[in-house]
């Protein structure tokens, strides 16, 4: 799960940087395509982030209950 999340977030970040580079070259079609791809990858990462947070909260709850 972590590797998929890292891949999605890293790809989204790289495409965001590419979008900024393309902004200065004047290639609007390529810029729009890169921005759209970055948004799609970021949207795909959201459920993975939520699932990871839920797992971490569950682990924290288990550790807290064991200490009592």
JSON list of N, CA and C in Angstrom, two decimals:
[
{"chain": "A", "resi": 1, "resn": "UNK", "atom": "N", "xyz": [0.83, -1.20, 0.00]},
{"chain": "A", "resi": 1, "resn": "UNK", "atom": "CA", "xyz": [0.00, 0.00, 0.00]},
{"chain": "A", "resi": 1, "resn": "UNK", "atom": "C", "xyz": [0.87, 1.25, 0.00]},
{"chain": "A", "resi": 2, "resn": "UNK", "atom": "N", "xyz": [1.93, 1.23, 0.81]},
{"chain": "A", "resi": 2, "resn": "UNK", "atom": "CA", "xyz": [2.78, 2.41, 0.91]},
{"chain": "A", "resi": 2, "resn": "UNK", "atom": "C", "xyz": [3.46, 2.70, -0.42]},
{"chain": "A", "resi": 3, "resn": "UNK", "atom": "N", "xyz": [3.90, 1.66, -1.12]},
{"chain": "A", "resi": 3, "resn": "UNK", "atom": "CA", "xyz": [4.60, 1.88, -2.39]},
{"chain": "A", "resi": 3, "resn": "UNK", "atom": "C", "xyz": [3.66, 2.46, -3.43]},
{"chain": "A", "resi": 4, "resn": "UNK", "atom": "N", "xyz": [2.41, 2.01, -3.46]},
{"chain": "A", "resi": 4, "resn": "UNK", "atom": "CA", "xyz": [1.44, 2.56, -4.42]},
{"chain": "A", "resi": 4, "resn": "UNK", "atom": "C", "xyz": [1.16, 4.02, -4.09]},
{"chain": "A", "resi": 5, "resn": "UNK", "atom": "N", "xyz": [1.01, 4.31, -2.81]},
{"chain": "A", "resi": 5, "resn": "UNK", "atom": "CA", "xyz": [0.76, 5.68, -2.39]},
{"chain": "A", "resi": 5, "resn": "UNK", "atom": "C", "xyz": [1.94, 6.58, -2.74]},
{"chain": "A", "resi": 6, "resn": "UNK", "atom": "N", "xyz": [3.14, 6.10, -2.52]},
{"chain": "A", "resi": 6, "resn": "UNK", "atom": "CA", "xyz": [4.33, 6.88, -2.86]},
{"chain": "A", "resi": 6, "resn": "UNK", "atom": "C", "xyz": [4.41, 7.12, -4.35]},
{"chain": "A", "resi": 7, "resn": "UNK", "atom": "N", "xyz": [4.08, 6.11, -5.13]},
{"chain": "A", "resi": 7, "resn": "UNK", "atom": "CA", "xyz": [4.11, 6.25, -6.59]},
{"chain": "A", "resi": 7, "resn": "UNK", "atom": "C", "xyz": [3.09, 7.28, -7.06]},
{"chain": "A", "resi": 8, "resn": "UNK", "atom": "N", "xyz": [1.88, 7.22, -6.52]},
{"chain": "A", "resi": 8, "resn": "UNK", "atom": "CA", "xyz": [0.85, 8.17, -6.92]},
{"chain": "A", "resi": 8, "resn": "UNK", "atom": "C", "xyz": [1.21, 9.60, -6.53]},
{"chain": "A", "resi": 9, "resn": "UNK", "atom": "N", "xyz": [1.66, 9.78, -5.30]},
{"chain": "A", "resi": 9, "resn": "UNK", "atom": "CA", "xyz": [2.00, 11.13, -4.84]},
{"chain": "A", "resi": 9, "resn": "UNK", "atom": "C", "xyz": [3.23, 11.67, -5.56]},
{"chain": "A", "resi": 10, "resn": "UNK", "atom": "N", "xyz": [4.23, 10.82, -5.79]},
{"chain": "A", "resi": 10, "resn": "UNK", "atom": "CA", "xyz": [5.43, 11.26, -6.49]},
{"chain": "A", "resi": 10, "resn": "UNK", "atom": "C", "xyz": [5.13, 11.62, -7.93]},
{"chain": "A", "resi": 11, "resn": "UNK", "atom": "N", "xyz": [4.32, 10.81, -8.59]},
{"chain": "A", "resi": 11, "resn": "UNK", "atom": "CA", "xyz": [3.96, 11.10, -9.98]},
{"chain": "A", "resi": 11, "resn": "UNK", "atom": "C", "xyz": [3.15, 12.38, -10.07]},
{"chain": "A", "resi": 12, "resn": "UNK", "atom": "N", "xyz": [2.25, 12.57, -9.14]},
{"chain": "A", "resi": 12, "resn": "UNK", "atom": "CA", "xyz": [1.44, 13.79, -9.13]},
{"chain": "A", "resi": 12, "resn": "UNK", "atom": "C", "xyz": [2.32, 15.02, -8.93]},
{"chain": "A", "resi": 13, "resn": "UNK", "atom": "N", "xyz": [3.27, 14.92, -8.04]},
{"chain": "A", "resi": 13, "resn": "UNK", "atom": "CA", "xyz": [4.18, 16.05, -7.79]},
{"chain": "A", "resi": 13, "resn": "UNK", "atom": "C", "xyz": [5.05, 16.33, -9.00]},
{"chain": "A", "resi": 14, "resn": "UNK", "atom": "N", "xyz": [5.55, 15.28, -9.64]},
{"chain": "A", "resi": 14, "resn": "UNK", "atom": "CA", "xyz": [6.39, 15.47, -10.83]},
{"chain": "A", "resi": 14, "resn": "UNK", "atom": "C", "xyz": [5.60, 16.11, -11.96]},
{"chain": "A", "resi": 15, "resn": "UNK", "atom": "N", "xyz": [4.35, 15.69, -12.13]},
{"chain": "A", "resi": 15, "resn": "UNK", "atom": "CA", "xyz": [3.53, 16.29, -13.17]},
{"chain": "A", "resi": 15, "resn": "UNK", "atom": "C", "xyz": [3.17, 17.73, -12.84]},
{"chain": "A", "resi": 16, "resn": "UNK", "atom": "N", "xyz": [3.04, 18.06, -11.59]},
{"chain": "A", "resi": 16, "resn": "UNK", "atom": "CA", "xyz": [2.79, 19.45, -11.20]},
{"chain": "A", "resi": 16, "resn": "UNK", "atom": "C", "xyz": [3.97, 20.33, -11.56]},
{"chain": "A", "resi": 17, "resn": "UNK", "atom": "N", "xyz": [5.18, 19.83, -11.32]},
{"chain": "A", "resi": 17, "resn": "UNK", "atom": "CA", "xyz": [6.39, 20.59, -11.68]},
{"chain": "A", "resi": 17, "resn": "UNK", "atom": "C", "xyz": [6.48, 20.71, -13.20]},
{"chain": "A", "resi": 18, "resn": "UNK", "atom": "N", "xyz": [6.17, 19.62, -13.91]},
{"chain": "A", "resi": 18, "resn": "UNK", "atom": "CA", "xyz": [6.17, 19.66, -15.38]},
{"chain": "A", "resi": 18, "resn": "UNK", "atom": "C", "xyz": [5.17, 20.69, -15.89]},
{"chain": "A", "resi": 19, "resn": "UNK", "atom": "N", "xyz": [4.03, 20.79, -15.24]},
{"chain": "A", "resi": 19, "resn": "UNK", "atom": "CA", "xyz": [3.03, 21.79, -15.63]},
{"chain": "A", "resi": 19, "resn": "UNK", "atom": "C", "xyz": [3.60, 23.20, -15.53]},
{"chain": "A", "resi": 20, "resn": "UNK", "atom": "N", "xyz": [4.32, 23.48, -14.46]},
{"chain": "A", "resi": 20, "resn": "UNK", "atom": "CA", "xyz": [4.93, 24.81, -14.31]},
{"chain": "A", "resi": 20, "resn": "UNK", "atom": "C", "xyz": [5.99, 25.07, -15.37]},
{"chain": "A", "resi": 21, "resn": "UNK", "atom": "N", "xyz": [6.78, 24.05, -15.70]},
{"chain": "A", "resi": 21, "resn": "UNK", "atom": "CA", "xyz": [7.79, 24.21, -16.75]},
{"chain": "A", "resi": 21, "resn": "UNK", "atom": "C", "xyz": [7.11, 24.48, -18.09]},
{"chain": "A", "resi": 22, "resn": "UNK", "atom": "N", "xyz": [6.06, 23.73, -18.38]},
{"chain": "A", "resi": 22, "resn": "UNK", "atom": "CA", "xyz": [5.35, 23.93, -19.65]},
{"chain": "A", "resi": 22, "resn": "UNK", "atom": "C", "xyz": [4.64, 25.28, -19.71]},
{"chain": "A", "resi": 23, "resn": "UNK", "atom": "N", "xyz": [4.29, 25.82, -18.56]},
{"chain": "A", "resi": 23, "resn": "UNK", "atom": "CA", "xyz": [3.67, 27.15, -18.53]},
{"chain": "A", "resi": 23, "resn": "UNK", "atom": "C", "xyz": [4.59, 28.19, -19.14]},
{"chain": "A", "resi": 24, "resn": "UNK", "atom": "N", "xyz": [5.88, 28.08, -18.85]},
{"chain": "A", "resi": 24, "resn": "UNK", "atom": "CA", "xyz": [6.84, 29.06, -19.35]},
{"chain": "A", "resi": 24, "resn": "UNK", "atom": "C", "xyz": [7.25, 28.81, -20.80]},
{"chain": "A", "resi": 25, "resn": "UNK", "atom": "N", "xyz": [6.98, 27.60, -21.32]},
{"chain": "A", "resi": 25, "resn": "UNK", "atom": "CA", "xyz": [7.31, 27.33, -22.72]},
{"chain": "A", "resi": 25, "resn": "UNK", "atom": "C", "xyz": [6.19, 27.77, -23.65]},
{"chain": "A", "resi": 26, "resn": "UNK", "atom": "N", "xyz": [5.01, 27.97, -23.12]},
{"chain": "A", "resi": 26, "resn": "UNK", "atom": "CA", "xyz": [3.89, 28.42, -23.94]},
{"chain": "A", "resi": 26, "resn": "UNK", "atom": "C", "xyz": [3.10, 27.28, -24.58]},
{"chain": "A", "resi": 27, "resn": "UNK", "atom": "N", "xyz": [3.43, 26.05, -24.27]},
{"chain": "A", "resi": 27, "resn": "UNK", "atom": "CA", "xyz": [2.72, 24.90, -24.84]},
{"chain": "A", "resi": 27, "resn": "UNK", "atom": "C", "xyz": [1.49, 24.62, -23.97]},
{"chain": "A", "resi": 28, "resn": "UNK", "atom": "N", "xyz": [0.39, 25.27, -24.30]},
{"chain": "A", "resi": 28, "resn": "UNK", "atom": "CA", "xyz": [-0.80, 25.20, -23.45]},
{"chain": "A", "resi": 28, "resn": "UNK", "atom": "C", "xyz": [-1.46, 23.83, -23.46]},
{"chain": "A", "resi": 29, "resn": "UNK", "atom": "N", "xyz": [-1.46, 23.15, -24.61]},
{"chain": "A", "resi": 29, "resn": "UNK", "atom": "CA", "xyz": [-2.09, 21.83, -24.66]},
{"chain": "A", "resi": 29, "resn": "UNK", "atom": "C", "xyz": [-1.34, 20.83, -23.79]},
{"chain": "A", "resi": 30, "resn": "UNK", "atom": "N", "xyz": [-0.02, 20.85, -23.87]},
{"chain": "A", "resi": 30, "resn": "UNK", "atom": "CA", "xyz": [0.78, 19.94, -23.04]},
{"chain": "A", "resi": 30, "resn": "UNK", "atom": "C", "xyz": [0.63, 20.30, -21.57]},
{"chain": "A", "resi": 31, "resn": "UNK", "atom": "N", "xyz": [0.57, 21.59, -21.28]},
{"chain": "A", "resi": 31, "resn": "UNK", "atom": "CA", "xyz": [0.41, 22.04, -19.91]},
{"chain": "A", "resi": 31, "resn": "UNK", "atom": "C", "xyz": [-0.94, 21.56, -19.36]},
{"chain": "A", "resi": 32, "resn": "UNK", "atom": "N", "xyz": [-1.99, 21.71, -20.14]},
{"chain": "A", "resi": 32, "resn": "UNK", "atom": "CA", "xyz": [-3.31, 21.28, -19.70]},
{"chain": "A", "resi": 32, "resn": "UNK", "atom": "C", "xyz": [-3.36, 19.77, -19.48]},
{"chain": "A", "resi": 33, "resn": "UNK", "atom": "N", "xyz": [-2.72, 19.01, -20.37]},
{"chain": "A", "resi": 33, "resn": "UNK", "atom": "CA", "xyz": [-2.70, 17.55, -20.23]},
{"chain": "A", "resi": 33, "resn": "UNK", "atom": "C", "xyz": [-1.93, 17.14, -18.98]},
{"chain": "A", "resi": 34, "resn": "UNK", "atom": "N", "xyz": [-0.80, 17.77, -18.73]},
{"chain": "A", "resi": 34, "resn": "UNK", "atom": "CA", "xyz": [-0.01, 17.44, -17.54]},
{"chain": "A", "resi": 34, "resn": "UNK", "atom": "C", "xyz": [-0.76, 17.81, -16.27]},
{"chain": "A", "resi": 35, "resn": "UNK", "atom": "N", "xyz": [-1.43, 18.95, -16.27]},
{"chain": "A", "resi": 35, "resn": "UNK", "atom": "CA", "xyz": [-2.19, 19.37, -15.10]},
{"chain": "A", "resi": 35, "resn": "UNK", "atom": "C", "xyz": [-3.35, 18.42, -14.84]},
{"chain": "A", "resi": 36, "resn": "UNK", "atom": "N", "xyz": [-4.04, 18.01, -15.90]},
{"chain": "A", "resi": 36, "resn": "UNK", "atom": "CA", "xyz": [-5.16, 17.07, -15.74]},
{"chain": "A", "resi": 36, "resn": "UNK", "atom": "C", "xyz": [-4.66, 15.73, -15.21]},
{"chain": "A", "resi": 37, "resn": "UNK", "atom": "N", "xyz": [-3.54, 15.26, -15.73]},
{"chain": "A", "resi": 37, "resn": "UNK", "atom": "CA", "xyz": [-2.99, 13.99, -15.25]},
{"chain": "A", "resi": 37, "resn": "UNK", "atom": "C", "xyz": [-2.58, 14.09, -13.78]},
{"chain": "A", "resi": 38, "resn": "UNK", "atom": "N", "xyz": [-2.00, 15.22, -13.39]},
{"chain": "A", "resi": 38, "resn": "UNK", "atom": "CA", "xyz": [-1.60, 15.42, -11.99]},
{"chain": "A", "resi": 38, "resn": "UNK", "atom": "C", "xyz": [-2.82, 15.40, -11.08]},
{"chain": "A", "resi": 39, "resn": "UNK", "atom": "N", "xyz": [-3.90, 16.03, -11.51]},
{"chain": "A", "resi": 39, "resn": "UNK", "atom": "CA", "xyz": [-5.11, 16.05, -10.69]},
{"chain": "A", "resi": 39, "resn": "UNK", "atom": "C", "xyz": [-5.73, 14.66, -10.58]},
{"chain": "A", "resi": 40, "resn": "UNK", "atom": "N", "xyz": [-5.71, 13.90, -11.67]},
{"chain": "A", "resi": 40, "resn": "UNK", "atom": "CA", "xyz": [-6.26, 12.54, -11.64]},
{"chain": "A", "resi": 40, "resn": "UNK", "atom": "C", "xyz": [-5.44, 11.67, -10.69]},
{"chain": "A", "resi": 41, "resn": "UNK", "atom": "N", "xyz": [-4.11, 11.74, -10.78]},
{"chain": "A", "resi": 41, "resn": "UNK", "atom": "CA", "xyz": [-3.27, 10.94, -9.88]},
{"chain": "A", "resi": 41, "resn": "UNK", "atom": "C", "xyz": [-3.46, 11.35, -8.42]},
{"chain": "A", "resi": 42, "resn": "UNK", "atom": "N", "xyz": [-3.59, 12.64, -8.18]},
{"chain": "A", "resi": 42, "resn": "UNK", "atom": "CA", "xyz": [-3.82, 13.10, -6.81]},
{"chain": "A", "resi": 42, "resn": "UNK", "atom": "C", "xyz": [-5.18, 12.61, -6.30]},
{"chain": "A", "resi": 43, "resn": "UNK", "atom": "N", "xyz": [-6.19, 12.63, -7.17]},
{"chain": "A", "resi": 43, "resn": "UNK", "atom": "CA", "xyz": [-7.51, 12.14, -6.78]},
{"chain": "A", "resi": 43, "resn": "UNK", "atom": "C", "xyz": [-7.48, 10.64, -6.49]},
{"chain": "A", "resi": 44, "resn": "UNK", "atom": "N", "xyz": [-6.67, 9.90, -7.24]},
{"chain": "A", "resi": 44, "resn": "UNK", "atom": "CA", "xyz": [-6.54, 8.46, -6.98]},
{"chain": "A", "resi": 44, "resn": "UNK", "atom": "C", "xyz": [-5.82, 8.19, -5.66]},
{"chain": "A", "resi": 45, "resn": "UNK", "atom": "N", "xyz": [-4.98, 9.10, -5.24]},
{"chain": "A", "resi": 45, "resn": "UNK", "atom": "CA", "xyz": [-4.22, 8.91, -4.00]},
{"chain": "A", "resi": 45, "resn": "UNK", "atom": "C", "xyz": [-5.07, 9.18, -2.76]},
{"chain": "A", "resi": 46, "resn": "UNK", "atom": "N", "xyz": [-6.14, 9.92, -2.88]},
{"chain": "A", "resi": 46, "resn": "UNK", "atom": "CA", "xyz": [-6.96, 10.29, -1.72]},
{"chain": "A", "resi": 46, "resn": "UNK", "atom": "C", "xyz": [-7.50, 9.07, -0.98]},
{"chain": "A", "resi": 47, "resn": "UNK", "atom": "N", "xyz": [-8.13, 8.09, -1.67]},
{"chain": "A", "resi": 47, "resn": "UNK", "atom": "CA", "xyz": [-8.61, 6.91, -0.91]},
{"chain": "A", "resi": 47, "resn": "UNK", "atom": "C", "xyz": [-7.47, 6.15, -0.23]},
{"chain": "A", "resi": 48, "resn": "UNK", "atom": "N", "xyz": [-6.32, 6.10, -0.87]},
{"chain": "A", "resi": 48, "resn": "UNK", "atom": "CA", "xyz": [-5.18, 5.41, -0.26]},
{"chain": "A", "resi": 48, "resn": "UNK", "atom": "C", "xyz": [-4.71, 6.15, 0.99]},
{"chain": "A", "resi": 49, "resn": "UNK", "atom": "N", "xyz": [-4.73, 7.47, 0.95]},
{"chain": "A", "resi": 49, "resn": "UNK", "atom": "CA", "xyz": [-4.36, 8.26, 2.13]},
{"chain": "A", "resi": 49, "resn": "UNK", "atom": "C", "xyz": [-5.34, 8.05, 3.27]},
{"chain": "A", "resi": 50, "resn": "UNK", "atom": "N", "xyz": [-6.62, 8.00, 2.94]},
{"chain": "A", "resi": 50, "resn": "UNK", "atom": "CA", "xyz": [-7.65, 7.79, 3.97]},
{"chain": "A", "resi": 50, "resn": "UNK", "atom": "C", "xyz": [-7.50, 6.41, 4.59]},
{"chain": "A", "resi": 51, "resn": "UNK", "atom": "N", "xyz": [-7.24, 5.41, 3.74]},
{"chain": "A", "resi": 51, "resn": "UNK", "atom": "CA", "xyz": [-7.07, 4.05, 4.26]},
{"chain": "A", "resi": 51, "resn": "UNK", "atom": "C", "xyz": [-5.83, 3.96, 5.15]},
{"chain": "A", "resi": 52, "resn": "UNK", "atom": "N", "xyz": [-4.75, 4.60, 4.74]},
{"chain": "A", "resi": 52, "resn": "UNK", "atom": "CA", "xyz": [-3.54, 4.59, 5.55]},
{"chain": "A", "resi": 52, "resn": "UNK", "atom": "C", "xyz": [-3.78, 5.28, 6.89]},
{"chain": "A", "resi": 53, "resn": "UNK", "atom": "N", "xyz": [-4.51, 6.38, 6.88]},
{"chain": "A", "resi": 53, "resn": "UNK", "atom": "CA", "xyz": [-4.81, 7.09, 8.14]},
{"chain": "A", "resi": 53, "resn": "UNK", "atom": "C", "xyz": [-5.67, 6.23, 9.05]},
{"chain": "A", "resi": 54, "resn": "UNK", "atom": "N", "xyz": [-6.65, 5.53, 8.47]},
{"chain": "A", "resi": 54, "resn": "UNK", "atom": "CA", "xyz": [-7.50, 4.65, 9.28]},
{"chain": "A", "resi": 54, "resn": "UNK", "atom": "C", "xyz": [-6.68, 3.53, 9.91]},
{"chain": "A", "resi": 55, "resn": "UNK", "atom": "N", "xyz": [-5.75, 2.97, 9.13]},
{"chain": "A", "resi": 55, "resn": "UNK", "atom": "CA", "xyz": [-4.89, 1.91, 9.68]},
{"chain": "A", "resi": 55, "resn": "UNK", "atom": "C", "xyz": [-4.02, 2.43, 10.81]},
{"chain": "A", "resi": 56, "resn": "UNK", "atom": "N", "xyz": [-3.48, 3.63, 10.64]},
{"chain": "A", "resi": 56, "resn": "UNK", "atom": "CA", "xyz": [-2.64, 4.21, 11.69]},
{"chain": "A", "resi": 56, "resn": "UNK", "atom": "C", "xyz": [-3.45, 4.52, 12.94]},
{"chain": "A", "resi": 57, "resn": "UNK", "atom": "N", "xyz": [-4.68, 4.99, 12.77]},
{"chain": "A", "resi": 57, "resn": "UNK", "atom": "CA", "xyz": [-5.54, 5.27, 13.92]},
{"chain": "A", "resi": 57, "resn": "UNK", "atom": "C", "xyz": [-5.89, 3.97, 14.65]},
{"chain": "A", "resi": 58, "resn": "UNK", "atom": "N", "xyz": [-6.12, 2.91, 13.89]},
{"chain": "A", "resi": 58, "resn": "UNK", "atom": "CA", "xyz": [-6.41, 1.61, 14.50]},
{"chain": "A", "resi": 58, "resn": "UNK", "atom": "C", "xyz": [-5.24, 1.08, 15.28]},
{"chain": "A", "resi": 59, "resn": "UNK", "atom": "N", "xyz": [-4.04, 1.26, 14.75]},
{"chain": "A", "resi": 59, "resn": "UNK", "atom": "CA", "xyz": [-2.84, 0.81, 15.46]},
{"chain": "A", "resi": 59, "resn": "UNK", "atom": "C", "xyz": [-2.62, 1.62, 16.72]},
{"chain": "A", "resi": 60, "resn": "UNK", "atom": "N", "xyz": [-2.87, 2.91, 16.67]},
{"chain": "A", "resi": 60, "resn": "UNK", "atom": "CA", "xyz": [-2.71, 3.76, 17.85]},
{"chain": "A", "resi": 60, "resn": "UNK", "atom": "C", "xyz": [-3.72, 3.34, 18.92]},
{"chain": "A", "resi": 61, "resn": "UNK", "atom": "N", "xyz": [-4.93, 2.99, 18.50]},
{"chain": "A", "resi": 61, "resn": "UNK", "atom": "CA", "xyz": [-5.94, 2.55, 19.45]},
{"chain": "A", "resi": 61, "resn": "UNK", "atom": "C", "xyz": [-5.56, 1.24, 20.13]},
{"chain": "A", "resi": 62, "resn": "UNK", "atom": "N", "xyz": [-4.95, 0.33, 19.37]},
{"chain": "A", "resi": 62, "resn": "UNK", "atom": "CA", "xyz": [-4.53, -0.95, 19.94]},
{"chain": "A", "resi": 62, "resn": "UNK", "atom": "C", "xyz": [-3.40, -0.75, 20.94]},
{"chain": "A", "resi": 63, "resn": "UNK", "atom": "N", "xyz": [-2.45, 0.11, 20.62]},
{"chain": "A", "resi": 63, "resn": "UNK", "atom": "CA", "xyz": [-1.35, 0.35, 21.54]},
{"chain": "A", "resi": 63, "resn": "UNK", "atom": "C", "xyz": [-1.84, 1.05, 22.80]},
{"chain": "A", "resi": 64, "resn": "UNK", "atom": "N", "xyz": [-2.78, 1.97, 22.65]},
{"chain": "A", "resi": 64, "resn": "UNK", "atom": "CA", "xyz": [-3.30, 2.68, 23.81]},
{"chain": "A", "resi": 64, "resn": "UNK", "atom": "C", "xyz": [-4.07, 1.75, 24.74]},
{"chain": "A", "resi": 65, "resn": "UNK", "atom": "N", "xyz": [-4.83, 0.81, 24.17]},
{"chain": "A", "resi": 65, "resn": "UNK", "atom": "CA", "xyz": [-5.60, -0.13, 24.98]},
{"chain": "A", "resi": 65, "resn": "UNK", "atom": "C", "xyz": [-4.68, -1.12, 25.69]},
{"chain": "A", "resi": 66, "resn": "UNK", "atom": "N", "xyz": [-3.57, -1.47, 25.07]},
{"chain": "A", "resi": 66, "resn": "UNK", "atom": "CA", "xyz": [-2.65, -2.43, 25.68]},
{"chain": "A", "resi": 66, "resn": "UNK", "atom": "C", "xyz": [-1.94, -1.83, 26.89]},
{"chain": "A", "resi": 67, "resn": "UNK", "atom": "N", "xyz": [-1.75, -0.53, 26.89]},
{"chain": "A", "resi": 67, "resn": "UNK", "atom": "CA", "xyz": [-1.05, 0.12, 28.00]},
{"chain": "A", "resi": 67, "resn": "UNK", "atom": "C", "xyz": [-1.93, 0.24, 29.24]},
{"chain": "A", "resi": 68, "resn": "UNK", "atom": "N", "xyz": [-3.24, 0.28, 29.05]},
{"chain": "A", "resi": 68, "resn": "UNK", "atom": "CA", "xyz": [-4.14, 0.42, 30.19]},
{"chain": "A", "resi": 68, "resn": "UNK", "atom": "C", "xyz": [-4.29, -0.89, 30.85]}
]
